[in-house]
CSV table of C-alpha atoms in Angstrom, one decimal:
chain,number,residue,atom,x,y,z
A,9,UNK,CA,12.9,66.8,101.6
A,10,UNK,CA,12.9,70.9,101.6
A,11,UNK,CA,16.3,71.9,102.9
A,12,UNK,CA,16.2,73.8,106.0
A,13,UNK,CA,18.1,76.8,106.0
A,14,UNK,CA,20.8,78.0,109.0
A,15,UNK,CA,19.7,80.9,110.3
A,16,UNK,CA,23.2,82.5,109.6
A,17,UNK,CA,21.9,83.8,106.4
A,18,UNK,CA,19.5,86.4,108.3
A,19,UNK,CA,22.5,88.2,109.8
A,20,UNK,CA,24.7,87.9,106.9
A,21,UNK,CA,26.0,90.3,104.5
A,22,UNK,CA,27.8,89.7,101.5
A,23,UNK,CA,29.7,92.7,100.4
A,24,UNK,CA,31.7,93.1,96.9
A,25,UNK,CA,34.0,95.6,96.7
A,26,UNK,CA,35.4,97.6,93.5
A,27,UNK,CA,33.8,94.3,91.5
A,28,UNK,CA,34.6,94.6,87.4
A,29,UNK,CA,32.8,92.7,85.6
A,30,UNK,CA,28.9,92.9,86.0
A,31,UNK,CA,28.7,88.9,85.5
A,32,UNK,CA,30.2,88.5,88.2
A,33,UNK,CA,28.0,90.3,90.7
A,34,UNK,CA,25.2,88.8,88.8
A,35,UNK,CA,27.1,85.6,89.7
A,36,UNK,CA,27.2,85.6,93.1
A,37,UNK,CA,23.5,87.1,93.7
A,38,UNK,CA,22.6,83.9,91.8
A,39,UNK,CA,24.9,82.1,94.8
A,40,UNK,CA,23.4,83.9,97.2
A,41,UNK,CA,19.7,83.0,96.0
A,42,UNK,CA,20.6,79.0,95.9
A,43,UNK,CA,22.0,79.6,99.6
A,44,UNK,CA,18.5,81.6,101.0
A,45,UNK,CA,21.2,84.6,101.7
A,46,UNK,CA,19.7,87.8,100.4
A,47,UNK,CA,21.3,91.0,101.3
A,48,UNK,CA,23.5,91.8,99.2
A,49,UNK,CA,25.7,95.2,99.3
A,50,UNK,CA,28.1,96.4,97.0
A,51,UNK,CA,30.7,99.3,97.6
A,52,UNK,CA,32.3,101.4,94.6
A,53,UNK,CA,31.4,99.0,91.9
A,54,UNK,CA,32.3,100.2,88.3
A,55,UNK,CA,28.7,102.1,87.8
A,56,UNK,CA,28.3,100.6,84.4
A,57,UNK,CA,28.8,96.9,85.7
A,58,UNK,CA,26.3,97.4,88.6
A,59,UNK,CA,23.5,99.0,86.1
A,60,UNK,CA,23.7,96.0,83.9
A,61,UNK,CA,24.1,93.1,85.9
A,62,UNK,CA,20.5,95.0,88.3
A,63,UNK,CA,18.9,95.4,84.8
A,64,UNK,CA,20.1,91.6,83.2
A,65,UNK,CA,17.0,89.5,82.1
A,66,UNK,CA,16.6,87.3,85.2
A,67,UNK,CA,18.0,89.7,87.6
A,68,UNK,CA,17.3,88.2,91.2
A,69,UNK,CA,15.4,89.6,93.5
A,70,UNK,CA,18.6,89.7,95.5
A,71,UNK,CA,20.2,91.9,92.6
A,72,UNK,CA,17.6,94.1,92.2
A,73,UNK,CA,17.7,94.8,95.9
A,74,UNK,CA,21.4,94.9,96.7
A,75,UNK,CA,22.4,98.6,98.4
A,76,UNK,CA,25.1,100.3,96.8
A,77,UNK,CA,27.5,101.6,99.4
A,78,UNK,CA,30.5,104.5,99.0
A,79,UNK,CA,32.8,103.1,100.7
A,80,UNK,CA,33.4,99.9,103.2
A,81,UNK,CA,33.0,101.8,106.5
A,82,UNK,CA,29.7,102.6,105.2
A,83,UNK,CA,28.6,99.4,103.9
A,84,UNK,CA,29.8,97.6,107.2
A,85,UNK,CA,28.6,100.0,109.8
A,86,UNK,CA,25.4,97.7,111.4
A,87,UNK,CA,28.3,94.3,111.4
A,88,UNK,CA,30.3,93.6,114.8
A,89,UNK,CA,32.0,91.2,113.1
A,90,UNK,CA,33.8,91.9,109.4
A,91,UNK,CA,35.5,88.9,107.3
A,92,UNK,CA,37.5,89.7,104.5
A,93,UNK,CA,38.3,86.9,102.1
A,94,UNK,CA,41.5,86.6,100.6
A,95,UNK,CA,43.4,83.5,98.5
A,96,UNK,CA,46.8,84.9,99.2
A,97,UNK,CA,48.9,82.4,101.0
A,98,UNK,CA,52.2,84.5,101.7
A,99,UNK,CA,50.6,87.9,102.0
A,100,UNK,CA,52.5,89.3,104.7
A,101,UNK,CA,49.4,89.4,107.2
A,102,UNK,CA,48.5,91.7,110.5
A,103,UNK,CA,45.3,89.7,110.6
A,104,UNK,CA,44.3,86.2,111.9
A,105,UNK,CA,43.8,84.2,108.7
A,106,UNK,CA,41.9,81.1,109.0
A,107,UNK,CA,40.8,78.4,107.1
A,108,UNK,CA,37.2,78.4,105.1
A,109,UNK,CA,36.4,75.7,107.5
A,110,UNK,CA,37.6,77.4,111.1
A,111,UNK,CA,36.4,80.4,110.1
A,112,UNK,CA,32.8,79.4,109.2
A,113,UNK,CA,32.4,77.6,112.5
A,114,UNK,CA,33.9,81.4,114.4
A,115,UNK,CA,31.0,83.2,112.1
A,116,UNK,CA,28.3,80.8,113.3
A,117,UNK,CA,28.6,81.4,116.6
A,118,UNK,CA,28.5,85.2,116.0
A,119,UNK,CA,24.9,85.9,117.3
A,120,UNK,CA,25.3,89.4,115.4
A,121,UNK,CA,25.2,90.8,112.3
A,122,UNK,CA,28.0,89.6,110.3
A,123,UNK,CA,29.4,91.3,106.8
A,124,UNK,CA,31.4,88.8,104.5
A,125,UNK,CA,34.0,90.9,102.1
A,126,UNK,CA,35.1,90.3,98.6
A,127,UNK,CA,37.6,92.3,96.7
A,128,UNK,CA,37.7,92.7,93.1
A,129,UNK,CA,38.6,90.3,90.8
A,130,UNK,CA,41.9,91.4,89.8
A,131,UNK,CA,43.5,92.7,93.1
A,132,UNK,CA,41.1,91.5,95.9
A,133,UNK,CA,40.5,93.6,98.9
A,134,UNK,CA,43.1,96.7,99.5
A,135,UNK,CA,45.2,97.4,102.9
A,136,UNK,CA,42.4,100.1,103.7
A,137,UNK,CA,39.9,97.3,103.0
A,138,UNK,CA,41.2,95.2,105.4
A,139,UNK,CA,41.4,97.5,107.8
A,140,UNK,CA,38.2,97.4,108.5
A,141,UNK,CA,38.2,93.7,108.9
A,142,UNK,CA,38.7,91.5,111.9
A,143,UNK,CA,40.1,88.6,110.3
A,144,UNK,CA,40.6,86.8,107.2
A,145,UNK,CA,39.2,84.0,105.4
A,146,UNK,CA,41.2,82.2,103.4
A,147,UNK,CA,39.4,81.3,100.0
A,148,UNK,CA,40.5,77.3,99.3
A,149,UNK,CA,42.5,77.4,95.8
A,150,UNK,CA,45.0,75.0,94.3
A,151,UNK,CA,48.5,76.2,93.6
A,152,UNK,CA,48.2,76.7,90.3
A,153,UNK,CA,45.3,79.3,90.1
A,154,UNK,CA,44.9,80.8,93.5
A,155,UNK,CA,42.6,83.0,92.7
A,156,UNK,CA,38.9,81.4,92.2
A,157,UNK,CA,36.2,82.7,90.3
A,158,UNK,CA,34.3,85.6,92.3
A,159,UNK,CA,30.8,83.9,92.1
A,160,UNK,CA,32.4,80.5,93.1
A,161,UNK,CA,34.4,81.8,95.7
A,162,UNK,CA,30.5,83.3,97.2
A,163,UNK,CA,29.3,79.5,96.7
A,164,UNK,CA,31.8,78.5,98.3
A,165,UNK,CA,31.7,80.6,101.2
A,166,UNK,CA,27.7,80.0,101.6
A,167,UNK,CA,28.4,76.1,101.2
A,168,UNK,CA,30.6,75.9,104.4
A,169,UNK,CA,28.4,78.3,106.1
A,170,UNK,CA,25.0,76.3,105.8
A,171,UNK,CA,27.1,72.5,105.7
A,172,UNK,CA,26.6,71.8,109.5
A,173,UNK,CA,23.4,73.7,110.0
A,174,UNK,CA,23.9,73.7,114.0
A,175,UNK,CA,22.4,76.6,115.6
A,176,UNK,CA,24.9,79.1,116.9
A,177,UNK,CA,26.3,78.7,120.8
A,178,UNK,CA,25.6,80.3,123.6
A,179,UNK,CA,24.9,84.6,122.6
A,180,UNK,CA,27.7,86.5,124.8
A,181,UNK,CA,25.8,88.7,127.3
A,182,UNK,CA,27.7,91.8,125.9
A,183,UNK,CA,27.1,92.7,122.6
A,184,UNK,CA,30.0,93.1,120.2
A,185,UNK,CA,30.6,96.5,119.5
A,186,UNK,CA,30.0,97.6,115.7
A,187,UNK,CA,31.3,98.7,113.1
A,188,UNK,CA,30.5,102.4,113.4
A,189,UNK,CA,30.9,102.3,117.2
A,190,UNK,CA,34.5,101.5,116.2
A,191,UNK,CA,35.2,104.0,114.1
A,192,UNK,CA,33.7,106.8,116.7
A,193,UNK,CA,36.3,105.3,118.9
A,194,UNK,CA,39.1,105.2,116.1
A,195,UNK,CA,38.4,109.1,115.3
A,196,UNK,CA,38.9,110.5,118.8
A,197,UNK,CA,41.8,108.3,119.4
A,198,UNK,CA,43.2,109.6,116.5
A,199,UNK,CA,42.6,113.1,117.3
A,200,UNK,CA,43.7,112.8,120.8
A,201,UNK,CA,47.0,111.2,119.4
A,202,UNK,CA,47.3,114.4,116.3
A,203,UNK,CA,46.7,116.6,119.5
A,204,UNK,CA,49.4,115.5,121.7
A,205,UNK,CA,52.2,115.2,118.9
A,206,UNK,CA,52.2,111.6,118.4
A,207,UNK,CA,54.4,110.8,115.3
A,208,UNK,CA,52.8,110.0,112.2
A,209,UNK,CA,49.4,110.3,113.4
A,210,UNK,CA,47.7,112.2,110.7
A,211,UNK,CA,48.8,110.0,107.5
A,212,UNK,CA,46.6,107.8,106.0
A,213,UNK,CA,48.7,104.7,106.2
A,214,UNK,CA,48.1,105.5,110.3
A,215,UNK,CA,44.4,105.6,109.9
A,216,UNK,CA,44.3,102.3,108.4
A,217,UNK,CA,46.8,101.2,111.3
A,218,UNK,CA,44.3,103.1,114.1
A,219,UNK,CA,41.4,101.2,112.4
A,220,UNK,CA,42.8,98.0,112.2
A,221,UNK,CA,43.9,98.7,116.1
A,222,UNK,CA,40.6,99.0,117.2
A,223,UNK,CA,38.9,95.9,115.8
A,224,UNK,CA,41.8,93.6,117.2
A,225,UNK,CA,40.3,94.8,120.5
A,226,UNK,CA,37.4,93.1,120.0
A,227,UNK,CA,35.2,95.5,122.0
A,228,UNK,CA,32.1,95.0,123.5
A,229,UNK,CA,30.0,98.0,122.7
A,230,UNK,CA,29.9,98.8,126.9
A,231,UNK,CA,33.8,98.9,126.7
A,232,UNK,CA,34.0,100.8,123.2
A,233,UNK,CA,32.2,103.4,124.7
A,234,UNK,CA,33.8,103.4,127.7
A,235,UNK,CA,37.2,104.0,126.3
A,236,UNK,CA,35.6,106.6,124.1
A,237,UNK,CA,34.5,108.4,126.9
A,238,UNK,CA,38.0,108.1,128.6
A,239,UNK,CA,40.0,109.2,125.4
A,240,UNK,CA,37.5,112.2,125.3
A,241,UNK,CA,38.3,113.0,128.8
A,242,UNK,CA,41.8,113.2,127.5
A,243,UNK,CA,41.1,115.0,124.2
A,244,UNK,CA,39.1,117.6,126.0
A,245,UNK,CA,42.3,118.1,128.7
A,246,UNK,CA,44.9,118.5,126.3
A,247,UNK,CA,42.9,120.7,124.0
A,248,UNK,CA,41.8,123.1,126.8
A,249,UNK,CA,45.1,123.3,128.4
B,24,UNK,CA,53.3,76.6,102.4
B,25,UNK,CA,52.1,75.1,99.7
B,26,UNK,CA,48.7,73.8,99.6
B,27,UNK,CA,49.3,69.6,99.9
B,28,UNK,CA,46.3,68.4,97.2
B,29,UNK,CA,44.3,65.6,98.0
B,30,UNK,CA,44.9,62.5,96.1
B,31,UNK,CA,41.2,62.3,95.0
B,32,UNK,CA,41.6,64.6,92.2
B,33,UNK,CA,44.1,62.5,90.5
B,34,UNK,CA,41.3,59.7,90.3
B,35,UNK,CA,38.5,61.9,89.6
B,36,UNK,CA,36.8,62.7,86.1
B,37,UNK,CA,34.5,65.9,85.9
B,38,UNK,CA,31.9,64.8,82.9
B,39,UNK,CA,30.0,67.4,81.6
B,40,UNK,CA,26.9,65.9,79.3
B,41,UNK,CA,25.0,67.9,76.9
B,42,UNK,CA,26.1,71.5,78.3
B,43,UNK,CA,25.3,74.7,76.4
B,44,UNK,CA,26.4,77.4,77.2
B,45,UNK,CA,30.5,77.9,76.4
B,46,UNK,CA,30.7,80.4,79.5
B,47,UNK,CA,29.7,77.5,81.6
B,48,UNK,CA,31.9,75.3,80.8
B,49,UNK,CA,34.9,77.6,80.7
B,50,UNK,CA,33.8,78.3,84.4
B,51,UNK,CA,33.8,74.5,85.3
B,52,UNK,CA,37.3,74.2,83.8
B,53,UNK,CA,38.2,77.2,86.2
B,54,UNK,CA,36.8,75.8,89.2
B,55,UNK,CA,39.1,73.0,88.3
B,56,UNK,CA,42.0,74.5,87.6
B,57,UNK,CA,41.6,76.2,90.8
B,58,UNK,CA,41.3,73.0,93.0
B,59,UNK,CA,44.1,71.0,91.2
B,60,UNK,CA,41.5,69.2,89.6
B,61,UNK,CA,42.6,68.5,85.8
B,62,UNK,CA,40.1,65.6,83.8
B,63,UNK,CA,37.8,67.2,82.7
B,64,UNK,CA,35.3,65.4,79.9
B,65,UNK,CA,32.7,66.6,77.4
B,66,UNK,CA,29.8,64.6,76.2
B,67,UNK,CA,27.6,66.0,73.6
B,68,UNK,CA,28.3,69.4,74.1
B,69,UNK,CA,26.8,71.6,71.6
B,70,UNK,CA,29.1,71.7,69.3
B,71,UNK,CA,29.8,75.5,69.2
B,72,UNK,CA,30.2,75.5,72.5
B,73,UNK,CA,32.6,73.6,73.2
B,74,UNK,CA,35.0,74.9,70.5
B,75,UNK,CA,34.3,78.6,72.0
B,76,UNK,CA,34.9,77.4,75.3
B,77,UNK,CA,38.4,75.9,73.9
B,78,UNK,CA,39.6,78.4,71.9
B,79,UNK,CA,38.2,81.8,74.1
B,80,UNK,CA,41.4,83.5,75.6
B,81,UNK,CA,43.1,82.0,78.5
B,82,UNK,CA,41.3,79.1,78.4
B,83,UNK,CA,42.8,76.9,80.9
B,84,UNK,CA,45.0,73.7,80.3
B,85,UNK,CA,42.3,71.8,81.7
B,86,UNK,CA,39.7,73.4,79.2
B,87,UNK,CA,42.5,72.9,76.2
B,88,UNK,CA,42.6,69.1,76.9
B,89,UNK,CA,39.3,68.2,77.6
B,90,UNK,CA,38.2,65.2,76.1
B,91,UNK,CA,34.7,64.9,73.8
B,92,UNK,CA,32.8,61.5,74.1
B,93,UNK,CA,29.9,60.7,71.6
B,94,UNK,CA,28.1,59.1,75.2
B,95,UNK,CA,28.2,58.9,78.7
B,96,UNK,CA,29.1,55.2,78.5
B,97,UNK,CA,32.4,55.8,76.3
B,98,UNK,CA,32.9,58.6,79.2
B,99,UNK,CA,33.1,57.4,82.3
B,100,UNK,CA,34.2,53.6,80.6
B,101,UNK,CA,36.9,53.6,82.5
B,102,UNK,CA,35.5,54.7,86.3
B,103,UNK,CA,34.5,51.9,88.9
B,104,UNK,CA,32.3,54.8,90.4
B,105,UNK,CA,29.9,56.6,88.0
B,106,UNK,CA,28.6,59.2,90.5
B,107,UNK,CA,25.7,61.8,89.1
B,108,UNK,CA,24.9,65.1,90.9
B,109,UNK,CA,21.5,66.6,90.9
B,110,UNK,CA,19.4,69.6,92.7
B,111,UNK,CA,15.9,67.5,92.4
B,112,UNK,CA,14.2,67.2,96.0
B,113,UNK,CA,11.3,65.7,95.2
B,114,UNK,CA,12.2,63.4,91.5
B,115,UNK,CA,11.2,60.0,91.8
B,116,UNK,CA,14.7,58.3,92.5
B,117,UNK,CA,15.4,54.9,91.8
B,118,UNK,CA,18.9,55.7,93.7
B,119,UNK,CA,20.0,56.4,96.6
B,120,UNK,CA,20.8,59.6,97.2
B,121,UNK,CA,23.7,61.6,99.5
B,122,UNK,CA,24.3,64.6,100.8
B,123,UNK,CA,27.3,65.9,99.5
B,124,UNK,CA,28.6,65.5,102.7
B,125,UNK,CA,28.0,62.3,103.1
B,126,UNK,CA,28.9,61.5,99.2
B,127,UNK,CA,31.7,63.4,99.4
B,128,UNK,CA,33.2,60.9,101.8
B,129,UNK,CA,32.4,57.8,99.7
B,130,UNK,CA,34.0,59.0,97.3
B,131,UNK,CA,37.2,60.0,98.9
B,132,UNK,CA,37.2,56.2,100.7
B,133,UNK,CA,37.0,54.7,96.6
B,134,UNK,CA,40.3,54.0,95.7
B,135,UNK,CA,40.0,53.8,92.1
B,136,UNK,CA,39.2,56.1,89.1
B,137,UNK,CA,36.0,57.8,90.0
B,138,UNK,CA,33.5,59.9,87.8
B,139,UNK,CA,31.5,62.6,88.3
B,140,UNK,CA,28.3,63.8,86.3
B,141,UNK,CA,26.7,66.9,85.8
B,142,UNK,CA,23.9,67.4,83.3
B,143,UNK,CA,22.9,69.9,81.5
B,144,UNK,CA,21.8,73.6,82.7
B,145,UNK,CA,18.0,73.4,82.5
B,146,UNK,CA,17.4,69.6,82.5
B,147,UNK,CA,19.9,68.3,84.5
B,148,UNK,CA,21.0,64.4,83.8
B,149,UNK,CA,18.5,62.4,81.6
B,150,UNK,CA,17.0,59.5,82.8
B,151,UNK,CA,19.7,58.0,80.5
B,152,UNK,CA,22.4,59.3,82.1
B,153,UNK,CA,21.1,58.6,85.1
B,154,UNK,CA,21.1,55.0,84.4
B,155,UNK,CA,25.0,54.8,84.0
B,156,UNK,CA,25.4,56.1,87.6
B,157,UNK,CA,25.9,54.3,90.9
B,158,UNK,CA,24.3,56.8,93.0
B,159,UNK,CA,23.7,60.4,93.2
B,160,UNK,CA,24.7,63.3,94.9
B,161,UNK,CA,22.8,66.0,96.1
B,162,UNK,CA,24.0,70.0,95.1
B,163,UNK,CA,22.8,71.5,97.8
B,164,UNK,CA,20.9,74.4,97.5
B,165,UNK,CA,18.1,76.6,99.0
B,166,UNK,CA,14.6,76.4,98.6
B,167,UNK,CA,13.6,79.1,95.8
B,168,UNK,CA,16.4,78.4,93.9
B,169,UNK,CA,17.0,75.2,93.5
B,170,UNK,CA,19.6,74.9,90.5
B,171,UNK,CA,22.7,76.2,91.4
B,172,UNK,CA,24.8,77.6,88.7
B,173,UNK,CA,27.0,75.0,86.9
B,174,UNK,CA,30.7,76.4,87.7
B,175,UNK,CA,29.4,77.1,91.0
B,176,UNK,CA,27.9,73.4,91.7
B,177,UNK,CA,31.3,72.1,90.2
B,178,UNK,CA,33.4,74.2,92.9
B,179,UNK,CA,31.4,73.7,95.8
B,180,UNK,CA,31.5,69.9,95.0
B,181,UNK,CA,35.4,70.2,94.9
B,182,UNK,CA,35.5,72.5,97.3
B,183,UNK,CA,34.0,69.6,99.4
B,184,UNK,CA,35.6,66.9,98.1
B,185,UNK,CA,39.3,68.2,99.4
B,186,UNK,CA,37.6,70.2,102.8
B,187,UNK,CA,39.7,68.3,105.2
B,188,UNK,CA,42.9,69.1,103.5
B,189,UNK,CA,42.9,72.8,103.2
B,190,UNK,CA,45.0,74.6,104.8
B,191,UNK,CA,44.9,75.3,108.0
B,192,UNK,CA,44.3,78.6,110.2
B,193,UNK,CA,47.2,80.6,110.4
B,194,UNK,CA,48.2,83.3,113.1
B,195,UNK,CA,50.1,86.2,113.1
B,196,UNK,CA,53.1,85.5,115.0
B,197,UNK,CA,52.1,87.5,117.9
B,198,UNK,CA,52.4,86.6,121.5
B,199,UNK,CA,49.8,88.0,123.8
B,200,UNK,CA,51.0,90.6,126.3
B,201,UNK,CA,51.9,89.2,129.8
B,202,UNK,CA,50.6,90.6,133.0
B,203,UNK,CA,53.5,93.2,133.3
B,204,UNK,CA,52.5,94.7,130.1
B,205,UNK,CA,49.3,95.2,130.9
B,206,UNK,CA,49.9,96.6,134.3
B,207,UNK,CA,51.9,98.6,132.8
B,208,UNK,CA,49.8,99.9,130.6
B,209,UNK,CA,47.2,100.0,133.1
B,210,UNK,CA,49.5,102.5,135.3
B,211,UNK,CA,49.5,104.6,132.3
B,212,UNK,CA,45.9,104.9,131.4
B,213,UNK,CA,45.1,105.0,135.0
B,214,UNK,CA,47.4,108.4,135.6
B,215,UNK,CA,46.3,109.9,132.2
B,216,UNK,CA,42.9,109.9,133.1
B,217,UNK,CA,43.7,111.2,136.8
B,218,UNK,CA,45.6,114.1,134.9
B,219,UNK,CA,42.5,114.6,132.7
B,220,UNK,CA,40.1,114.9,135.6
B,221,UNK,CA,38.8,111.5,134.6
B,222,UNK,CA,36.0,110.9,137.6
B,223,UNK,CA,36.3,108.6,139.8
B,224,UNK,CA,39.7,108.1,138.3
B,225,UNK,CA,41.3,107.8,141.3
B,226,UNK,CA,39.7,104.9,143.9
B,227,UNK,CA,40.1,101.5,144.7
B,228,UNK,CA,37.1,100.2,142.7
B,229,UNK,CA,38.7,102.3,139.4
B,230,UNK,CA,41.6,100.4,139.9
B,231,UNK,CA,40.1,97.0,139.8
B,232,UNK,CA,38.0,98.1,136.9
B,233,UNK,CA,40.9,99.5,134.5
B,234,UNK,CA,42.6,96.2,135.2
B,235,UNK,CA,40.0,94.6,133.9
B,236,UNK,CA,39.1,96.5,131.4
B,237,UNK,CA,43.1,96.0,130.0
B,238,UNK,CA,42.6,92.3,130.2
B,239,UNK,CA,39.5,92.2,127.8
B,240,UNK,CA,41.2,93.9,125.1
B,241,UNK,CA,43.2,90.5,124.8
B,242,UNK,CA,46.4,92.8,123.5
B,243,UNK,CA,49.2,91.3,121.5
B,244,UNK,CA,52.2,92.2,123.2
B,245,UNK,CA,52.8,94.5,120.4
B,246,UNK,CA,49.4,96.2,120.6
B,247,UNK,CA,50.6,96.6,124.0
B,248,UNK,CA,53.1,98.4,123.5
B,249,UNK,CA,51.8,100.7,121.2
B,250,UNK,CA,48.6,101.9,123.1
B,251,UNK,CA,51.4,102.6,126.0
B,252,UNK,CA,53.0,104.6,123.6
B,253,UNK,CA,50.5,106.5,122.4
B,254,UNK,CA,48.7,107.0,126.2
B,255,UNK,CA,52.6,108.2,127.2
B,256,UNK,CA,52.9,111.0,124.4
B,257,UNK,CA,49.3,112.0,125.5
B,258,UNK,CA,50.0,112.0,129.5
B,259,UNK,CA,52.7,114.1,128.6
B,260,UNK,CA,51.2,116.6,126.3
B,261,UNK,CA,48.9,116.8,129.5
B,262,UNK,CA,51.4,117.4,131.8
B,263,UNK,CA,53.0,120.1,130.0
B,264,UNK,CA,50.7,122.0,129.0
């Protein structure tokens, strides 16, 4: 009768972002714990609301052992692949969004580790959020009330993930290149591109474009390093010239 | 865009027996509201509850007219399918029992009004209530944990219930770059790196591998474009330097 478990849940995190309200956060740990999913991280959450909702009276174990993270990059810096979750339907979108459904088959076959993003209640995830996301997710909602419930929208999520419990396909022979490997590479491109005069390279609207840039490559951490080395080549030229 | 709402939830009834805790039900309502769902019944809730739940601020439409029933049979009086969830695994059963899955699509194929049970946060549905049901369904959960959360249990079931009607994936209206492009670009990332005293930049074997290398990025058209860009401002800040 026990319920067996898909092993997505070993390589997946579930990150909340700038969460509010400490219910909330003790809301979807609870989601997490009915799912078998246990490592939670949390970035920037309002200090007060992460204090209480670790130090709540029934606390899960996932609660009490969920990493608190500065920022994304930091929180998402072991994942090759990054989902943010979003309800909006007419957001004007640079990323693939796909449906709970679509995209919860894409994760499964994702042999690596995999971070889940969810923005805070009120605004969900920001551009520079994104940014370090992949693709989207759409969260399902009706028309009237788009925006679901943070801890239901982590049900949710875990529900799809777990519903067919087929094993993932075949593991590429590459491995995916992750998130810090990405960033290495987004630095020196960005510095190779200040160097050599390329408009608007050194605003931060251009960062999140230069981020965002890199992960549609979808790299494999042989070729992410391999253009790194190249762009360095380049760096190191126009510097010393 | 517009999400295009199952017909199910027009035929279903969410029954909610002996709840008691008002935050509970205002979350069910929620999960509701948020699926188009809008029936929502009450039986026996503690009293305070319930009036809470009604009156907190921005309680739902759903929430404002819920109806209270003295019983389960008054409830669901008018349902051809009396449907009762549960998280038991191991409960002696006197009915069958689904996976949501599985119930899920039962339900959808039953034309007529349809209700759906949920009992109460640490028992769950009496014995009682139980009896009043046609067959259960089965939250799913994992193994420590086994009782989900009940706005939670209400939105995965939802969620479920109206899974092949969501929305479907949408992309970015980019077309990928042709060969052209990517030659193109090629050309240009080829003679950067041979200004930048790449090695090996400059044999047959490079060749083949850049070309390669440009196709796995699986570039947009636009993306393209842009990293042409961006290699052009740095060949020339190479060059004339």
């Amino acid at each position: 009768m026990a319920r067996k478990l898909t092993p997505i849940y070993d390589r997946l995190s579930v990150v909340l972002v700038s969460t509010r309200n400490p219910l909330n956060i003790g809301a979807a740990a609870r989601a997490m714990s009915n799912f078998g999913c246990s490592d939670l991280r949390v970035v920037r959450p309002y200090d007060v609301a992460f204090r209480e909702a670790k130090s709540a009276v029934g606390a899960s174990h996932v609660l009490r052992t969920a990493a608190e993270h500065g920022d994304v990059a930091e929180a998402v810096a072991d994942c090759s692949l990054v989902v943010g979750t979003t309800a909006a339907r007419n957001r004007k979108l640079e990323h693939k969004l796909f449906s709970l459904k679509d995209g919860a088959r894409l994760m499964r076959k994702h042999s690596d580790r995999i971070a889940l993003l969810f923005g805070s209640e009120k605004r969900g995830l920001s551009n520079h959020d994104l940014s370090h996301c992949h693709w989207l997710l759409r969260i399902p909602a009706g028309e009237e009330h788009p925006s679901m419930n943070l801890g239901q929208a982590v049900a949710v999520c875990l529900y799809e993930l777990a519903r067919d419990t087929a094993l993932p396909t075949k593991t590429p022979e590459t491995s995916p290149a992750n998130a810090a490997e990405l960033d290495r590479l987004g630095a020196i491109l960005r510095e190779a591109l200040a160097m050599a005069g390329y408009p608007k390279a050194m605003n931060r609207s251009s960062d999140n474009q230069i981020r965002a840039l890199v992960r549609r490559l979808r790299l494999s951490e042989k070729d992410a390093q391999l253009l790194s080395g190249m762009l360095r080549q380049m760096l190191w030229t126009i510097r010393s010239k």
